[in-house]
CSV table of C-alpha atoms in Angstrom, one decimal:
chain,number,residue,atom,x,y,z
A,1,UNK,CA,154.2,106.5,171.0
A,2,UNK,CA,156.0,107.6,168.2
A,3,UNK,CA,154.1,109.0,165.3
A,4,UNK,CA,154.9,110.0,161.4
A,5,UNK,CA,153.0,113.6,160.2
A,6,UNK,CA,153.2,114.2,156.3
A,7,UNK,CA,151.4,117.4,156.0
A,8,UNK,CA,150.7,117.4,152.3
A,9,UNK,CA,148.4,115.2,150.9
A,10,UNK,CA,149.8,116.1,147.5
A,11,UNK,CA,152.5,117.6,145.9
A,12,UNK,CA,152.5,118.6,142.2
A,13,UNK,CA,156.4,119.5,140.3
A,14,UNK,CA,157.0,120.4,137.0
A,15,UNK,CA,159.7,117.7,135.1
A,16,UNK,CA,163.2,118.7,135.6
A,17,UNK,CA,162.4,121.2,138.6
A,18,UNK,CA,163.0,120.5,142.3
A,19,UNK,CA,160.0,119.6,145.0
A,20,UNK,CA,160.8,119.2,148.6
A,21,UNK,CA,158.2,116.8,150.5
A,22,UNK,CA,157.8,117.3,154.6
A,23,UNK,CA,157.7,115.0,157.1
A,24,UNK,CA,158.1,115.6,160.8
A,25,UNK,CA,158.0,112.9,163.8
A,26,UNK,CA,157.7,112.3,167.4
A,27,UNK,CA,159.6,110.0,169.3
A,28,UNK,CA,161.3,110.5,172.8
A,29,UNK,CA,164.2,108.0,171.5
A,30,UNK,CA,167.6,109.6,170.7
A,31,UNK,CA,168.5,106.6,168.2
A,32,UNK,CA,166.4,105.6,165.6
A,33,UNK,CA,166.0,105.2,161.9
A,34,UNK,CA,164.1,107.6,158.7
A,35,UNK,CA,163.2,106.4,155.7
A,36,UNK,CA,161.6,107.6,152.6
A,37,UNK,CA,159.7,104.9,151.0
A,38,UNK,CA,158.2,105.6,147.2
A,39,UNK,CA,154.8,103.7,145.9
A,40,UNK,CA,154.6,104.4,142.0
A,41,UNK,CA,151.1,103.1,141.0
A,42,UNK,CA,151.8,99.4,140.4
A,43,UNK,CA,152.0,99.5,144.1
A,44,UNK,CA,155.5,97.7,145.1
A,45,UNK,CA,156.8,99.8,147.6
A,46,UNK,CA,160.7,101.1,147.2
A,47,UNK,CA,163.5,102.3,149.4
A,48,UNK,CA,164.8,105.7,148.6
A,49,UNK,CA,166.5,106.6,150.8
A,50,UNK,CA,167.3,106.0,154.6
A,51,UNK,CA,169.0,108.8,157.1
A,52,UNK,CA,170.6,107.3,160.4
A,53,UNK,CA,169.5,110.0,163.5
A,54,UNK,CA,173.0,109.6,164.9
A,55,UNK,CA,174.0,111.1,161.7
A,56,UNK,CA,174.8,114.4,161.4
A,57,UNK,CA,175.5,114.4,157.2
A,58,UNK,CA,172.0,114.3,155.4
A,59,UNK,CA,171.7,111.2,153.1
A,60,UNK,CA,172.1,111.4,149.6
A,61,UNK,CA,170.9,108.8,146.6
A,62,UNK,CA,171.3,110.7,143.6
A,63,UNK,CA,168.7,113.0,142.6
A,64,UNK,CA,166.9,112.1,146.4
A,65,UNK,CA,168.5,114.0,149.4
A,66,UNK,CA,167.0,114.8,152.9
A,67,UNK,CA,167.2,117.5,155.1
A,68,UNK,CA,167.4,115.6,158.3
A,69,UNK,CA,166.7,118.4,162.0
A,70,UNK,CA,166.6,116.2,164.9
A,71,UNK,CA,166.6,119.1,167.4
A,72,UNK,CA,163.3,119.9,165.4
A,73,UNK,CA,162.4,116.3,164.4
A,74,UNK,CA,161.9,117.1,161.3
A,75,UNK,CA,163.0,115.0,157.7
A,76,UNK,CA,162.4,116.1,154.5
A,77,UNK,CA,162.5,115.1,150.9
A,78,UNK,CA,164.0,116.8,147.8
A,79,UNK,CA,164.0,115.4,144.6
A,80,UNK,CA,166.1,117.7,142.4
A,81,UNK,CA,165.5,117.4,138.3
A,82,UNK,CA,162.3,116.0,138.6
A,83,UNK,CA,161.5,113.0,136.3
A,84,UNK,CA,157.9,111.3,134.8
A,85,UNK,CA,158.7,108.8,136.8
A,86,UNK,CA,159.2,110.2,139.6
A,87,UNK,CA,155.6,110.3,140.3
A,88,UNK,CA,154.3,108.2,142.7
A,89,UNK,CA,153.1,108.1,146.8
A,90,UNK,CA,156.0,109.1,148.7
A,91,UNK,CA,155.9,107.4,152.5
A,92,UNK,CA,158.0,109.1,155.5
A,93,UNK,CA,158.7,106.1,157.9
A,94,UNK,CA,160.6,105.8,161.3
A,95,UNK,CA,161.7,102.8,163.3
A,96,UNK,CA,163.8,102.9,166.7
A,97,UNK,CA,167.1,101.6,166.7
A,98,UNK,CA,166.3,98.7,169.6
A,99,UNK,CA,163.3,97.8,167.7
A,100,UNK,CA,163.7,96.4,164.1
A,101,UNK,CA,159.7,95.7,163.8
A,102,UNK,CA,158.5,98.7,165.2
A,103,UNK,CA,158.5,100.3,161.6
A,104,UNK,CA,155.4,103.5,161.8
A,105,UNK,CA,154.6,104.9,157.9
A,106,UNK,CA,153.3,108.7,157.7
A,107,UNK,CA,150.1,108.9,155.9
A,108,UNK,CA,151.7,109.4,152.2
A,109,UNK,CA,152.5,112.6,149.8
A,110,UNK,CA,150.9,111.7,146.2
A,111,UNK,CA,153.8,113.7,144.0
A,112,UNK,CA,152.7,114.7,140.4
A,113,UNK,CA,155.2,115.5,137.6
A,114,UNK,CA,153.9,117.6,135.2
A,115,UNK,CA,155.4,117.6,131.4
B,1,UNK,CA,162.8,93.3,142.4
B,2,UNK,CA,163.1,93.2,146.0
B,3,UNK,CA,163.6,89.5,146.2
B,4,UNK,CA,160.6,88.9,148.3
B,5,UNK,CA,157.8,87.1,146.5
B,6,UNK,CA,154.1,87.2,147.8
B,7,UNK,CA,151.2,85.2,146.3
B,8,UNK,CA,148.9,85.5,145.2
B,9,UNK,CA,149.0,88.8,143.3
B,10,UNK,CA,145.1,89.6,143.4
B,11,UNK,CA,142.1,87.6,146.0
B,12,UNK,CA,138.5,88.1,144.8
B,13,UNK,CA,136.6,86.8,147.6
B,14,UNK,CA,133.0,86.6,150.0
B,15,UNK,CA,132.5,88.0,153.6
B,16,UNK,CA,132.9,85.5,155.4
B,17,UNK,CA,135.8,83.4,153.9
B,18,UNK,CA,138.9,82.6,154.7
B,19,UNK,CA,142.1,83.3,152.7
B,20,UNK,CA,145.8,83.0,152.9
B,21,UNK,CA,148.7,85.0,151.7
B,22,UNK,CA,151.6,83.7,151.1
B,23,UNK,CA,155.8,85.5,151.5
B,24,UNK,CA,158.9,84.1,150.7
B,25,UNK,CA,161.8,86.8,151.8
B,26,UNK,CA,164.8,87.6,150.4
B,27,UNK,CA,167.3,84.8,150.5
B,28,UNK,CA,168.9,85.1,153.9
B,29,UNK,CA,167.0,87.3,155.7
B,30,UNK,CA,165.4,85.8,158.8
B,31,UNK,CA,162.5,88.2,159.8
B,32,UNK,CA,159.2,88.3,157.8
B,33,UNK,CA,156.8,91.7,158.3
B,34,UNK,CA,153.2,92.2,158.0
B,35,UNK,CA,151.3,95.2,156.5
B,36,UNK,CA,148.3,95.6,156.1
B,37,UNK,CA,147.3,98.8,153.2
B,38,UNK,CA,144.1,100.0,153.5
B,39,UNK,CA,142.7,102.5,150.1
B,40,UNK,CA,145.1,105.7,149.8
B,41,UNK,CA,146.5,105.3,153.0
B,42,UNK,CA,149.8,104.6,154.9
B,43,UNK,CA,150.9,101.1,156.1
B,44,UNK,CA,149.8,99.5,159.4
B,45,UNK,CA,152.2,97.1,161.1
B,46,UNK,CA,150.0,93.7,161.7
B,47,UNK,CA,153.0,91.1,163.0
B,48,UNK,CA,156.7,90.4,162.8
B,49,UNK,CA,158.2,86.9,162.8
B,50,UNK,CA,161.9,86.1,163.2
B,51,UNK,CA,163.2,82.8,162.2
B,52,UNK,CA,160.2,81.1,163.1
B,53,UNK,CA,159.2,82.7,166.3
B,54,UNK,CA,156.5,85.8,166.6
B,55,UNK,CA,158.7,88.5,167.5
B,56,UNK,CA,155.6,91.7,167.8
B,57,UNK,CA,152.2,92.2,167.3
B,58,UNK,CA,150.5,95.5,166.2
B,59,UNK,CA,146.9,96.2,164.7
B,60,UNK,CA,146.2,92.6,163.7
B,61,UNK,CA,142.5,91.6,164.7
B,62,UNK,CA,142.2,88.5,166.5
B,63,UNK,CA,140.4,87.1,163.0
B,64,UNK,CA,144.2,87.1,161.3
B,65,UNK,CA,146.8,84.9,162.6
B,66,UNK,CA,150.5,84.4,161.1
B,67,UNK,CA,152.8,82.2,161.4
B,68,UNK,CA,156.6,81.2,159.4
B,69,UNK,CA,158.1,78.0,158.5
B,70,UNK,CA,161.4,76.5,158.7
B,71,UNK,CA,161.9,77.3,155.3
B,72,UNK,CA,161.5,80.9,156.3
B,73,UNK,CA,158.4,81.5,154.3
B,74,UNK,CA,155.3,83.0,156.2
B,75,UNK,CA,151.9,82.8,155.3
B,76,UNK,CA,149.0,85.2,156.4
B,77,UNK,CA,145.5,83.9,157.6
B,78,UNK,CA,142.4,86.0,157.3
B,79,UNK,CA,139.4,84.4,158.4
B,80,UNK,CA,135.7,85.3,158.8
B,81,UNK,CA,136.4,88.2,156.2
B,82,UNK,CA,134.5,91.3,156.2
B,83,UNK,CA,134.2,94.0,153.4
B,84,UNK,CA,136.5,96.1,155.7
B,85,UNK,CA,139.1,93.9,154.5
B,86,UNK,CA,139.9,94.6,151.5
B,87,UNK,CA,143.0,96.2,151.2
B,88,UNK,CA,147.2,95.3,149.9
B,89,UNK,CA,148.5,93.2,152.5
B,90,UNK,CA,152.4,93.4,152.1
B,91,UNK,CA,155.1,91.4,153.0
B,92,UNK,CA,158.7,92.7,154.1
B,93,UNK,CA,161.7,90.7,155.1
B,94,UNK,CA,165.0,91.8,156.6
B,95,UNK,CA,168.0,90.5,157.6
B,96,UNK,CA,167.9,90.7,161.8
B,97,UNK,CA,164.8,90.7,164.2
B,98,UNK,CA,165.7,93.1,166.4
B,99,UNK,CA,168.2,96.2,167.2
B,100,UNK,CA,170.1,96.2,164.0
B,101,UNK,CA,169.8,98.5,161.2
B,102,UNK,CA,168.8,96.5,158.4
B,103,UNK,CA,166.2,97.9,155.5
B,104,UNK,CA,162.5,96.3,155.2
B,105,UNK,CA,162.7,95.2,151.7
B,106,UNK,CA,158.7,94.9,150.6
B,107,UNK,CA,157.2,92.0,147.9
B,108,UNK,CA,154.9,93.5,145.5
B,109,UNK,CA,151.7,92.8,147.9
B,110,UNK,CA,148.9,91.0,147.6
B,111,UNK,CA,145.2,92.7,146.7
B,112,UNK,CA,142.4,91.8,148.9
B,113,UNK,CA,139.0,92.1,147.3
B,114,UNK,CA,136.0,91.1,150.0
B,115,UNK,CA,132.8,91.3,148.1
């Protein structure tokens, strides 16, 4: 079964520096789908960014980019020029590529952005 | 705004009750998602409904039941509620049901309060 791992419960950034949130995976599929949801507190839950595992090129959105390792399964989150509101849950997430419902959320990284 | 609308926003209720939650996905998108968001902690896949038809099932108890009209909205049933319950029960819609790429885009949710 494929399961999400965020390691850190919660991450703290000073505004305008750069934090980098893990997340590794297990799956025994070779094509599937990452995604880095964000939950600020009034709960709706956002797409940042998404990474394709066929993919070599790490996706970018802006300030967001990943560092995406398949051989080490292994997608990170950096958020460069940290912002106020920035500071939310952040949710690693993984679906297979044959399966568009079989969508498994890591347990969550609560970021804080210190002024 | 993702498009998706749930309602209501917040359900104050007794064990023992039954409620329903409401989702209308984003205009054109077939598929309707589950999620059920217990306190501070990731999102559990309850059902997945394509154009009408249950597509896959994963932690819903046998008390909750789904099911999507031809209008494409879906509503949620949760019956003989227990205090366990409580939780944000979110909607997500996407394009396709299954093996294509498209993004979950998530309503706002809808607070469960079993007292």
């Amino acid at each position: 079964a494929q399961t999400v791992t965020q390691s850190q419960p919660e991450m703290s950034v000073q505004e305008a520096e750069t934090v980098t949130l893990s997340c590794t995976y297990d799956t025994s599929e070779s094509d599937y789908y990452l995604f880095w949801y964000k939950q600020p507190p009034s709960r709706q839950m956002i797409l940042v960014i998404r990474q394709e595992a066929y993919k070599q090129q790490n996706a970018t959105e802006n300030r967001f980019s990943v560092n995406f390792q398949k051989a080490a399964k292994s997608f990170s989150l950096k958020i460069s020029d940290s912002q106020l509101g920035d500071a939310a849950m952040y949710f690693c997430a993984y679906r297979t590529s044959y399966n568009n419902n079989d969508m498994r959320f890591g347990a969550g990284t609560r970021l804080t952005v210190k002024p | 705004d993702s498009g998706v609308t749930q309602t209501p926003k917040h359900l104050i209720t007794a064990t023992g009750q039954r409620v329903t939650l409401r989702c209308s996905p984003r205009s054109g998108d077939l598929s309707v998602y589950w999620y059920q968001q217990s306190l501070d902690q990731g999102l559990q896949f309850l059902i997945h409904y394509y154009n009408g038809e249950e597509r896959a099932k994963g932690n819903i108890l046998e008390r909750f039941s789904a099911q999507q009209f031809p209008d494409l909205h879906s509503e949620l049933n949760l019956s003989s509620l227990e205090l366990g319950d409580s939780a944000l029960y979110f909607c997500a819609s996407s394009v396709g049901g299954q093996g294509n790429g498209g993004e979950q885009y998530f309503g706002p949710g809808t607070r469960l309060t079993v007292t």
